[in-house]
PDB file of C-alpha atoms in Angstrom:
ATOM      1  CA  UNK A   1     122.554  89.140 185.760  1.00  0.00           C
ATOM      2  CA  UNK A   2     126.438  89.039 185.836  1.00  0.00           C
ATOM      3  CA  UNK A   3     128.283  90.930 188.027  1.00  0.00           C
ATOM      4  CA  UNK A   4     129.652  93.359 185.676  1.00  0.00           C
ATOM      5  CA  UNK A   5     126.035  94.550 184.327  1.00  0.00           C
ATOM      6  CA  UNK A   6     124.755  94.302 188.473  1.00  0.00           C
ATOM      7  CA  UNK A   7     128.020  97.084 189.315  1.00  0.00           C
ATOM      8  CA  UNK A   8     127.091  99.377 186.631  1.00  0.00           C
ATOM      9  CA  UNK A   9     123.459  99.732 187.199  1.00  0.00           C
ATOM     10  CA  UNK A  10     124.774 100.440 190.611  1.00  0.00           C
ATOM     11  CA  UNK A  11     127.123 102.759 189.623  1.00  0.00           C
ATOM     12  CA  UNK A  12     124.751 104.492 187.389  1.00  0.00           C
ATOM     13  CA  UNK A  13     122.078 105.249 190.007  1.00  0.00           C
ATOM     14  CA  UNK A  14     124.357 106.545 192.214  1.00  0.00           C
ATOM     15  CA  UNK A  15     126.135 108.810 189.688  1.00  0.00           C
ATOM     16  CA  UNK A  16     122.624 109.924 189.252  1.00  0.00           C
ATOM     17  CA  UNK A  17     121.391 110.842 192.754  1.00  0.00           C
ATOM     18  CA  UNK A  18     124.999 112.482 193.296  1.00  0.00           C
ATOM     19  CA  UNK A  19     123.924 114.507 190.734  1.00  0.00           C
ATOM     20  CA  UNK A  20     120.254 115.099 191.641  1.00  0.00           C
ATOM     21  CA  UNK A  21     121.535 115.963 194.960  1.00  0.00           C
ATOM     22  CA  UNK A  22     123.880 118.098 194.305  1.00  0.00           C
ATOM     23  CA  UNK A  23     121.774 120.014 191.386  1.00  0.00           C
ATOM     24  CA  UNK A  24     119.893 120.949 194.204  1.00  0.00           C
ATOM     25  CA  UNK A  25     122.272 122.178 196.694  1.00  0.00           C
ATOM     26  CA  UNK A  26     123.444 124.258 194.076  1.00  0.00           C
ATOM     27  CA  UNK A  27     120.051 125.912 193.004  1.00  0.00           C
ATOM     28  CA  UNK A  28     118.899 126.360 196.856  1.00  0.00           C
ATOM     29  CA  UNK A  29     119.212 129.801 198.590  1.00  0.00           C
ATOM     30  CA  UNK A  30     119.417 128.444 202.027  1.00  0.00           C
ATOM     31  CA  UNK A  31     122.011 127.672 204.059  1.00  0.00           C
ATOM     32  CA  UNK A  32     124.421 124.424 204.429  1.00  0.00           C
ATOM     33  CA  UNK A  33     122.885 122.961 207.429  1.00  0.00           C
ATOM     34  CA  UNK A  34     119.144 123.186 205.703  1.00  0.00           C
ATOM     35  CA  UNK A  35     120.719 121.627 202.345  1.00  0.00           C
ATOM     36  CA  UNK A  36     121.829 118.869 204.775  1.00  0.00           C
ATOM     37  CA  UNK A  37     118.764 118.409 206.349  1.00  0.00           C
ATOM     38  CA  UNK A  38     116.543 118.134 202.984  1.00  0.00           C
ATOM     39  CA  UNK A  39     119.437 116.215 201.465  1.00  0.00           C
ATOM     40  CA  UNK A  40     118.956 113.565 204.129  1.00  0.00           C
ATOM     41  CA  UNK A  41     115.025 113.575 204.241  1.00  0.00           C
ATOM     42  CA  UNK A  42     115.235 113.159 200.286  1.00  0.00           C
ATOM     43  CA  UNK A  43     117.467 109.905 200.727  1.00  0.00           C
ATOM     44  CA  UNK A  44     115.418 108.877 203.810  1.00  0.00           C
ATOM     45  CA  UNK A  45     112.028 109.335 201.606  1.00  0.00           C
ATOM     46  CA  UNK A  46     112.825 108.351 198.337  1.00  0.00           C
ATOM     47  CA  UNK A  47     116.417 106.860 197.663  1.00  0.00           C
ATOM     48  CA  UNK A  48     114.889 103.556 197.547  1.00  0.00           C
ATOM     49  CA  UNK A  49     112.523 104.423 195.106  1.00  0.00           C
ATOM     50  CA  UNK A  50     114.514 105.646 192.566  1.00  0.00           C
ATOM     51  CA  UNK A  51     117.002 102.862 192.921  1.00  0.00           C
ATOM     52  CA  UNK A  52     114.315 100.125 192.900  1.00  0.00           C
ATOM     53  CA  UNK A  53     112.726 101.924 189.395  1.00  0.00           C
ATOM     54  CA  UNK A  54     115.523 102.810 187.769  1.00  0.00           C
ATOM     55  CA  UNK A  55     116.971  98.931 188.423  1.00  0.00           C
ATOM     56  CA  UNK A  56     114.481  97.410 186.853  1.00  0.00           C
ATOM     57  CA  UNK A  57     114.457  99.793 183.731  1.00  0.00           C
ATOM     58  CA  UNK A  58     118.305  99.595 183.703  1.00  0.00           C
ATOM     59  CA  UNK A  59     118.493  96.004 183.412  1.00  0.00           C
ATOM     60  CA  UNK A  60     116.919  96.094 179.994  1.00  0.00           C
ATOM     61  CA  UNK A  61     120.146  97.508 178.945  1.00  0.00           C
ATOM     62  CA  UNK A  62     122.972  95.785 177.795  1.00  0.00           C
ATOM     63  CA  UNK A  63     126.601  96.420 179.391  1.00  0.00           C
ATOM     64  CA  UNK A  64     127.910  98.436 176.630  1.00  0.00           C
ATOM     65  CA  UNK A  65     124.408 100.954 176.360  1.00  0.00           C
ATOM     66  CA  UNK A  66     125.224 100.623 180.632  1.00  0.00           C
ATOM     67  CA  UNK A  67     128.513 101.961 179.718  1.00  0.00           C
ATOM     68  CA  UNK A  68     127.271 105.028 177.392  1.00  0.00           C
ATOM     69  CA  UNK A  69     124.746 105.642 180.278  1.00  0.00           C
ATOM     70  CA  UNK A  70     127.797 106.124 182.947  1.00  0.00           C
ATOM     71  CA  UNK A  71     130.107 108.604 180.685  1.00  0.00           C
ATOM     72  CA  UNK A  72     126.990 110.950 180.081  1.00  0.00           C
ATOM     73  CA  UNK A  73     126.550 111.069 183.723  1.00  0.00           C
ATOM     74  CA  UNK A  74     129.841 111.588 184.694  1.00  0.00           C
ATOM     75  CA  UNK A  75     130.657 113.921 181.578  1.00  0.00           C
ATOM     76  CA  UNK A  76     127.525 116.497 182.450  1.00  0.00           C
ATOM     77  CA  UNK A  77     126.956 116.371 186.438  1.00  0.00           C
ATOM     78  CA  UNK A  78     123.750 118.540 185.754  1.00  0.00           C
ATOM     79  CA  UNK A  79     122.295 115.255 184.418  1.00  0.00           C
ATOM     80  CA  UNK A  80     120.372 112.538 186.011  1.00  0.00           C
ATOM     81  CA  UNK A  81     118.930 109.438 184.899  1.00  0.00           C
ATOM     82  CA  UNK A  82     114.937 111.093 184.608  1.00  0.00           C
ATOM     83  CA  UNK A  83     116.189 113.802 181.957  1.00  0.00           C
ATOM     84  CA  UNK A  84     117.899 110.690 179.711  1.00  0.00           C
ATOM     85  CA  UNK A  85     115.651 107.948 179.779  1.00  0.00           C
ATOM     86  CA  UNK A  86     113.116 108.379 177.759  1.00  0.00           C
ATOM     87  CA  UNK A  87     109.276 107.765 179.192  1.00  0.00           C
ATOM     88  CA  UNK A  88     110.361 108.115 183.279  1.00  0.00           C
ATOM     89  CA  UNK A  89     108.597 110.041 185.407  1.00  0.00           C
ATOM     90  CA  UNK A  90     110.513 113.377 186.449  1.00  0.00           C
ATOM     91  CA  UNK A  91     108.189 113.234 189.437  1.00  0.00           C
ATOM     92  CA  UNK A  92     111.525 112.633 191.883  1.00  0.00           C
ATOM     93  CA  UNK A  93     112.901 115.992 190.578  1.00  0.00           C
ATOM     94  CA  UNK A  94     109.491 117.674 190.715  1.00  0.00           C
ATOM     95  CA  UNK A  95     108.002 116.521 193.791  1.00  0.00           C
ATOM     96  CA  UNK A  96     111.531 117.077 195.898  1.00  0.00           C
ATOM     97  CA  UNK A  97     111.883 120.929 194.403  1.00  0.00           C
ATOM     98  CA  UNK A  98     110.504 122.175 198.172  1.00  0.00           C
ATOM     99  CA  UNK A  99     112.220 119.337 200.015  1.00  0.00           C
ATOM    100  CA  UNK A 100     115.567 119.803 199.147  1.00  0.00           C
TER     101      UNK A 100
END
């Protein structure tokens, strides 16, 4: 894989759990410290997860689709990699709702 299509699918996943994360800090009720805390327990848990899956679907993508991937991230923060891929599991989102 060359370096440029490695950096993107970086980029990409963490674009996405930025926005995962902070979709939920937004949408909880409780206080800073407790966003923290879940915030922390979610990367702890699961950060490897979603990197290691989302890789290996990522790399089927070609720099330029990597590219269009990146903008809608960064263009709509309320969007993560689950709600634009078609046939992933939204299980991180769902299974984290009383974690984070």
């Amino acid at each position: 894989m060359s370096p440029l299509k490695k950096d993107l699918i970086c980029e990409i996943i963490r674009t996405s759990q930025t926005n995962l994360l902070e979709k939920k800090r937004t949408e909880s009720d409780s206080d800073c410290e407790e966003d923290d805390a879940g915030i922390l327990a979610w990367i702890q848990q699961h950060a490897a997860e979603y990197r290691s899956f989302f890789g290996d679907r990522l790399e089927e993508l070609s720099p330029t689709e990597l590219g269009s991937l990146l903008r809608k991230l960064k263009d709509n923060p309320q969007s993560e990699l689950s709600r634009i891929l078609e046939n992933c599991p939204v299980h991180f989102e769902q299974e984290n709702d009383q974690k984070i």
